[in-house]
Short mmCIF file of C-alpha atoms in Angstrom, two decimals:
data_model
loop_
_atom_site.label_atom_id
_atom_site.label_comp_id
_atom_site.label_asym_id
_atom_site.label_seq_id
_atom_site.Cartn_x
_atom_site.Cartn_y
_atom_site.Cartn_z
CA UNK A 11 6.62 25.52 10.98
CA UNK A 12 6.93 21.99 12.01
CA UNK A 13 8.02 18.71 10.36
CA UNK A 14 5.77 17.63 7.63
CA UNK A 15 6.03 14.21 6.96
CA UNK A 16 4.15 12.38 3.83
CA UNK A 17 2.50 8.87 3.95
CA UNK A 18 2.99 7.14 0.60
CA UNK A 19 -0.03 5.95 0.99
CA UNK A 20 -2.15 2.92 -0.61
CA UNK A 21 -4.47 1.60 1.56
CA UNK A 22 -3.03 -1.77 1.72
CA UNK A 23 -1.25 -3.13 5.15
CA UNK A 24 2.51 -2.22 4.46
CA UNK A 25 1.47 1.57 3.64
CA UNK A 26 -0.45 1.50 6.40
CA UNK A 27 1.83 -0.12 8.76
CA UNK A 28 4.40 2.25 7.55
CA UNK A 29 1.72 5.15 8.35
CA UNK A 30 1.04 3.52 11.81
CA UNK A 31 4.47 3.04 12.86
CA UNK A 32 5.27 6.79 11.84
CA UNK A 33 2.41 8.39 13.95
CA UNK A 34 3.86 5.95 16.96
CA UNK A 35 7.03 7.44 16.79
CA UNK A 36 5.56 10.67 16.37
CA UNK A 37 6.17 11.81 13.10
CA UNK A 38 3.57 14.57 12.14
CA UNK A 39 2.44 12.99 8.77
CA UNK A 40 0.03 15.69 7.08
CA UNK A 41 -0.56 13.96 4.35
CA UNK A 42 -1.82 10.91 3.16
CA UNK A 43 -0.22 11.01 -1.25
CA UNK A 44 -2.30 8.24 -3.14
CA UNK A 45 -1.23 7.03 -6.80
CA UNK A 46 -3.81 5.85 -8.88
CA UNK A 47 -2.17 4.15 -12.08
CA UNK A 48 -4.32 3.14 -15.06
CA UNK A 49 -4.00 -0.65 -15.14
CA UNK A 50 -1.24 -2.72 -13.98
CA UNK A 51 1.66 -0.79 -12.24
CA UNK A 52 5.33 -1.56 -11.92
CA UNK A 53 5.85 0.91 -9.13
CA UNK A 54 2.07 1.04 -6.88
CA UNK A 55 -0.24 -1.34 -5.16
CA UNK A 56 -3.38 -0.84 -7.81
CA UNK A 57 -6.36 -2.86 -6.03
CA UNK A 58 -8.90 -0.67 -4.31
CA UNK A 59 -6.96 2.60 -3.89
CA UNK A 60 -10.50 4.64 -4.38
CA UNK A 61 -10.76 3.74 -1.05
CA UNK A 62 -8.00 5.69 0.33
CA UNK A 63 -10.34 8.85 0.94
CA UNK A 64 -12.16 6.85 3.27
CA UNK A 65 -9.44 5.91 5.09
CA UNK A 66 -8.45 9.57 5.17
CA UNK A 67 -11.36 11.24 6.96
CA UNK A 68 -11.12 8.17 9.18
CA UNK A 69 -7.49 8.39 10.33
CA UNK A 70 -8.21 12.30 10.52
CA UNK A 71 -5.35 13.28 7.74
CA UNK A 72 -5.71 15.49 4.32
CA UNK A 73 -5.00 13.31 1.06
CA UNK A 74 -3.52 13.93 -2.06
CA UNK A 75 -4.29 12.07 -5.04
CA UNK A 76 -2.35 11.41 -8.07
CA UNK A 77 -4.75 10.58 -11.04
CA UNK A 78 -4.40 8.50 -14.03
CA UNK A 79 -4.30 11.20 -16.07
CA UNK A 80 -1.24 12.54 -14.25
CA UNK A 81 0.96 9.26 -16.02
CA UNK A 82 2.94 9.70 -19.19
CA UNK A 83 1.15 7.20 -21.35
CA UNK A 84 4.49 6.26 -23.50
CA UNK A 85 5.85 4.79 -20.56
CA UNK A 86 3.65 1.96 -21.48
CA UNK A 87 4.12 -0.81 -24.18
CA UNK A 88 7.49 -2.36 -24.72
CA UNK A 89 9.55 -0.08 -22.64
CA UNK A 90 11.86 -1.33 -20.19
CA UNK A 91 10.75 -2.31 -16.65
CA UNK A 92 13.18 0.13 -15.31
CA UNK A 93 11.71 3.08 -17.72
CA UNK A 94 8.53 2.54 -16.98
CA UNK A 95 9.33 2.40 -13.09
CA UNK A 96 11.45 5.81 -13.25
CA UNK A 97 8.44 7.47 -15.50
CA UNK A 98 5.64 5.80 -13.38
CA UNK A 99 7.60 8.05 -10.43
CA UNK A 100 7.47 11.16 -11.99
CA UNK A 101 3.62 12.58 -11.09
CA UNK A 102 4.58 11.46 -7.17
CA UNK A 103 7.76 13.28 -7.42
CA UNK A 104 5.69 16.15 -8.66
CA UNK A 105 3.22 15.85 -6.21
CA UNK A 106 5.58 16.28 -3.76
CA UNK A 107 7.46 18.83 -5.20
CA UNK A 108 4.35 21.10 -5.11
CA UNK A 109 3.44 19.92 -1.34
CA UNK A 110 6.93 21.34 -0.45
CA UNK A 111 6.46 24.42 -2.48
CA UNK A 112 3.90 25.97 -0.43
CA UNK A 113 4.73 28.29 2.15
CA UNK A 114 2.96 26.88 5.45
CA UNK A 115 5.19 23.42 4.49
CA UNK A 116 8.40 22.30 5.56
CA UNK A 117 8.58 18.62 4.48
CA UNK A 118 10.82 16.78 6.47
CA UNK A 119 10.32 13.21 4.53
CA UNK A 120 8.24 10.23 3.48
CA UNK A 121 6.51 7.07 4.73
CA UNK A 122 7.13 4.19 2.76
CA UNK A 123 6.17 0.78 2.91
CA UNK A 124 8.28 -1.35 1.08
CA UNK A 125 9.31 -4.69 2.56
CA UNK A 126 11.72 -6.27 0.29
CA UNK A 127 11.61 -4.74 -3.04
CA UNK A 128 14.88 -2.86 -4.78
CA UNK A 129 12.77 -1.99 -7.56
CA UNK A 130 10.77 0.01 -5.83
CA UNK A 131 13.07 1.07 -2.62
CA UNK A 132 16.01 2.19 -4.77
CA UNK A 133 13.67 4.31 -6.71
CA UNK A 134 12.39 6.11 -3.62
CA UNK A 135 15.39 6.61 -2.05
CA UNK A 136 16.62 8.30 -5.00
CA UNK A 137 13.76 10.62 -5.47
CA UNK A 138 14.42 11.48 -1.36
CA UNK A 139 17.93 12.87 -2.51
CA UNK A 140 16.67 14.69 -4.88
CA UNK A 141 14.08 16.01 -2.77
CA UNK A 142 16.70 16.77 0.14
CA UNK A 143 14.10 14.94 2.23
CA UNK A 144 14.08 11.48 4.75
CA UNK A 145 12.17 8.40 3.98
CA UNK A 146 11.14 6.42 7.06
CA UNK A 147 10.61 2.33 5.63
CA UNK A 148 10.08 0.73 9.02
CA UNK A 149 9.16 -2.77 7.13
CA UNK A 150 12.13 -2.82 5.39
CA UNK A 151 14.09 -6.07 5.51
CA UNK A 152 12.25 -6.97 8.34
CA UNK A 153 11.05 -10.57 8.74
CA UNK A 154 8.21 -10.95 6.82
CA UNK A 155 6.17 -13.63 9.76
CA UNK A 156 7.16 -11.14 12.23
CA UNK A 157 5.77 -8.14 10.58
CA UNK A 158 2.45 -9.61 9.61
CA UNK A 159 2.53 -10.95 13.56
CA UNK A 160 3.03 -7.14 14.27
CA UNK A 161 0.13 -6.13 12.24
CA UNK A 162 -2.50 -8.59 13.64
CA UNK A 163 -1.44 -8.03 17.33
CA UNK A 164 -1.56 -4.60 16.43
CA UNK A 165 -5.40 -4.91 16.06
CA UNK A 166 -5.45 -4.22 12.03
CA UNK A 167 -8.03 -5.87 9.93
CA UNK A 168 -6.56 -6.50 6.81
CA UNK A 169 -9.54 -7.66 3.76
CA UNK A 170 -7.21 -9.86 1.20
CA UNK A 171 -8.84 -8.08 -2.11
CA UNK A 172 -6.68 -9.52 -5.20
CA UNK A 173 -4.96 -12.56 -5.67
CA UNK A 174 -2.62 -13.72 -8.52
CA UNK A 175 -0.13 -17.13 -7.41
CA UNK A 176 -0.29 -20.66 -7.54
CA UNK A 177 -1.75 -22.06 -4.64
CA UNK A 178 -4.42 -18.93 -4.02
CA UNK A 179 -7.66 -19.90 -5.28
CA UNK A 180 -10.83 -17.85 -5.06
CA UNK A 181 -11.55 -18.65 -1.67
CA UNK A 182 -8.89 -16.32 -0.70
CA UNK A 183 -10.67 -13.47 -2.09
CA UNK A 184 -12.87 -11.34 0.53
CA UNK A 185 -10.37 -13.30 3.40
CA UNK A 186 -9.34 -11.42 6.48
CA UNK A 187 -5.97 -11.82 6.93
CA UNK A 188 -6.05 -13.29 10.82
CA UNK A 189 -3.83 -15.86 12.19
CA UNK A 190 -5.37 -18.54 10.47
CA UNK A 191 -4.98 -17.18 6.75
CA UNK A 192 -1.11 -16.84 8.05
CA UNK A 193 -1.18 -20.25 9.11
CA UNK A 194 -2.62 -21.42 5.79
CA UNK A 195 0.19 -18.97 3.95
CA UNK A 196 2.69 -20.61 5.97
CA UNK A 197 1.88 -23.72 3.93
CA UNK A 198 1.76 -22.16 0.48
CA UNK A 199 4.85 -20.60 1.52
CA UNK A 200 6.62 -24.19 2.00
CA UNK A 201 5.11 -25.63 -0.98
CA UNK A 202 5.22 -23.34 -3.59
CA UNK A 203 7.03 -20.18 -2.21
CA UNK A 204 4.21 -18.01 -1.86
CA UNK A 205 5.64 -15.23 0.26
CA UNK A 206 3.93 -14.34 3.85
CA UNK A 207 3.20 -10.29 3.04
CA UNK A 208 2.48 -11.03 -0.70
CA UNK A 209 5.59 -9.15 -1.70
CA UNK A 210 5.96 -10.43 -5.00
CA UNK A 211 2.29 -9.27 -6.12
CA UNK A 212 0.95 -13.02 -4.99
CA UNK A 213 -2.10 -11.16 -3.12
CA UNK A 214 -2.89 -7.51 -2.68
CA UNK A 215 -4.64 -6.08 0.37
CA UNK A 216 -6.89 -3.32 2.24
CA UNK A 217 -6.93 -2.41 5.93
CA UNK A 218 -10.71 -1.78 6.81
CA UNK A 219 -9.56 -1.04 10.40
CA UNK A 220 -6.83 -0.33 12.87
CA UNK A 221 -5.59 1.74 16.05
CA UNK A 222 -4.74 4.31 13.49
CA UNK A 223 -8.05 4.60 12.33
CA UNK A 224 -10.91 6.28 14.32
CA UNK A 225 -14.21 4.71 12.52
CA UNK A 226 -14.02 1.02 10.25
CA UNK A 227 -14.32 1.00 6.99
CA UNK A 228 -17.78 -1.45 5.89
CA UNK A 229 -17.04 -3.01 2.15
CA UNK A 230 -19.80 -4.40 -0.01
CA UNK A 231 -18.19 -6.33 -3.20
CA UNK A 232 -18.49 -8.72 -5.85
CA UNK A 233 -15.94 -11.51 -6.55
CA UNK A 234 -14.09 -11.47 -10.38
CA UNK A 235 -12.23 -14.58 -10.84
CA UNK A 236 -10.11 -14.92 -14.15
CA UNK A 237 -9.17 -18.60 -14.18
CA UNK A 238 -6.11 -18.50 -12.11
CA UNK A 239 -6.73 -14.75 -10.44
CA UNK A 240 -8.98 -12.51 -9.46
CA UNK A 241 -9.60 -9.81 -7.49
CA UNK A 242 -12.96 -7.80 -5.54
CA UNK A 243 -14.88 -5.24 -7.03
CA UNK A 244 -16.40 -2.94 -4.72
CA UNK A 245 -19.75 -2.13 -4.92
CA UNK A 246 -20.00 0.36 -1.64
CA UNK A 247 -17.73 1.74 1.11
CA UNK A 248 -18.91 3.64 4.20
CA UNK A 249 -17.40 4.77 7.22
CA UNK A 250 -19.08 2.36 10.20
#
C-alpha cells in the first residue's frame, strides 16, 4: 500500500493551496474530506462548499463529505467557543477514522490550510496525535502578501464569494482576487486592518481554477447583501 494522504478540503484558496502544494511535493492525496456545517461554523470555511464535488472530478480525486446531519446539534447555543470547536471536530475525526479503517488504506496524514489561526491549528494537530498521522500546513505562519503572491503567480483564480468587515462593500462580492483586489486589500489592510488572506472571516473565497485543476469551474450567482455583509448564492456550476 502506499501513503494516503487527505486534503481537508473546502474549496476556498488556503485548502486548495494546501492541496496544490501537497501534490507538488508529491504527496499522494486520495482524498478530497469536505465539512458541510449547518450555519455559521467556528471550525470550517461555510460559503459555497457544494461546490467541492466539482472541484473533485476536476482535479481527478475521490471526495468525502461530511453532512450537516453528521454535527451534534447541542454543540450549538451558548456553549463555549472552545466546545463547540472540539464537538464541531468530531464527524471529521470520524470521517477519518473510517478512511483509515479500510483495508486498501494506509493514511499517512492530512492537508490543512490554516494560515494563522490557533483555534483551528491546535485543534488539528491534536486530532493528528490521536490519529498517529502527519498534517502537512504549508501556509502556516507564512506571510500572508507573499502567499496570496504565490497563489496568483501560481495561475489560481480565486472568485471572492462572502464578505463580512468594515471597509468590504458589495462590490467585492463576485471579485476575482487578481493583483488589483490585493492592491485595493493592501489599503483596507492599512486603514482598518482588514487582513490580506481574509483570515479573520473578513471575506471567504472559491478557486474556480488552477494548475491543480484539469477543467474550470463556470459559476452563475445572485448577489445577497445584508446591510454590512453579504455573500453569493449560486444559481449553477458546471465544469467548462
Amino acid at each position: 500500500m502506499s501513503d494516503d494522504w487527505v486534503s481537508l478540503f473546502s474549496g476556498g484558496k488556503d485548502s486548495s493551496w494546501a492541496l496544490y502544494r501537497a501534490l507538488e511535493d508529491g504527496l499522494d492525496v486520495t482524498r478530497l474530506l469536505t465539512v458541510h456545517p449547518a450555519g455559521d461554523s467556528y471550525m470550517y470555511h461555510t460559503p459555497a462548499t457544494h461546490l467541492t464535488e466539482l472541484v473533485a472530478e476536476s482535479v481527478g480525486i475521490d471526495l468525502v463529505s461530511v453532512e450537516p446531519e453528521d454535527f451534534e446539534t447541542g454543540a450549538a447555543g451558548d456553549a463555549a467557543a472552545g466546545e463547540r470547536g472540539d464537538a464541531e471536530l468530531e464527524p471529521m475525526e470520524a470521517a477519518l477514522r473510517e478512511i483509515a479503517a479500510d483495508p486498501d488504506v494506509d493514511l499517512t496524514g492530512v492537508t490543512a490550510g490554516a494560515v494563522e489561526s490557533e483555534f483551528q491549528t491546535s485543534r488539528i494537530e491534536a486530532m493528528c496525535d490521536r490519529l498517529g498521522i502527519d498534517l502537512f500546513a504549508p501556509l502556516w505562519q507564512e506571510d500572508p502578501e507573499e502567499l496570496a503572491t504565490a497563489m496568483l503567480d501560481a495561475g489560481f483564480e480565486i472568485l471572492i464569494v462572502q464578505v463580512a468587515a468594515y471597509g468590504l462593500d458589495e462590490s467585492w462580492l463576485g471579485r476575482s482576487l487578481d493583483a488589483e483586489a490585493l492592491a485595493d486589500l493592501r489599503e483596507l489592510n492599512e486603514e482598518y486592518g482588514v487582513h490580506l488572506l481574509g483570515e479573520g472571516g473578513e471575506f471567504e473565497t472559491f478557486v474556480v481554477d488552477g494548475p491543480h485543476m484539469d477543467r474550470r469551474i463556470d459559476v452563475e450567482y445572485e448577489t445577497v447583501w445584508e446591510g454590512d455583509r453579504g455573500h453569493l448564492r449560486v444559481t449553477d456550476a458546471r465544469l467548462g
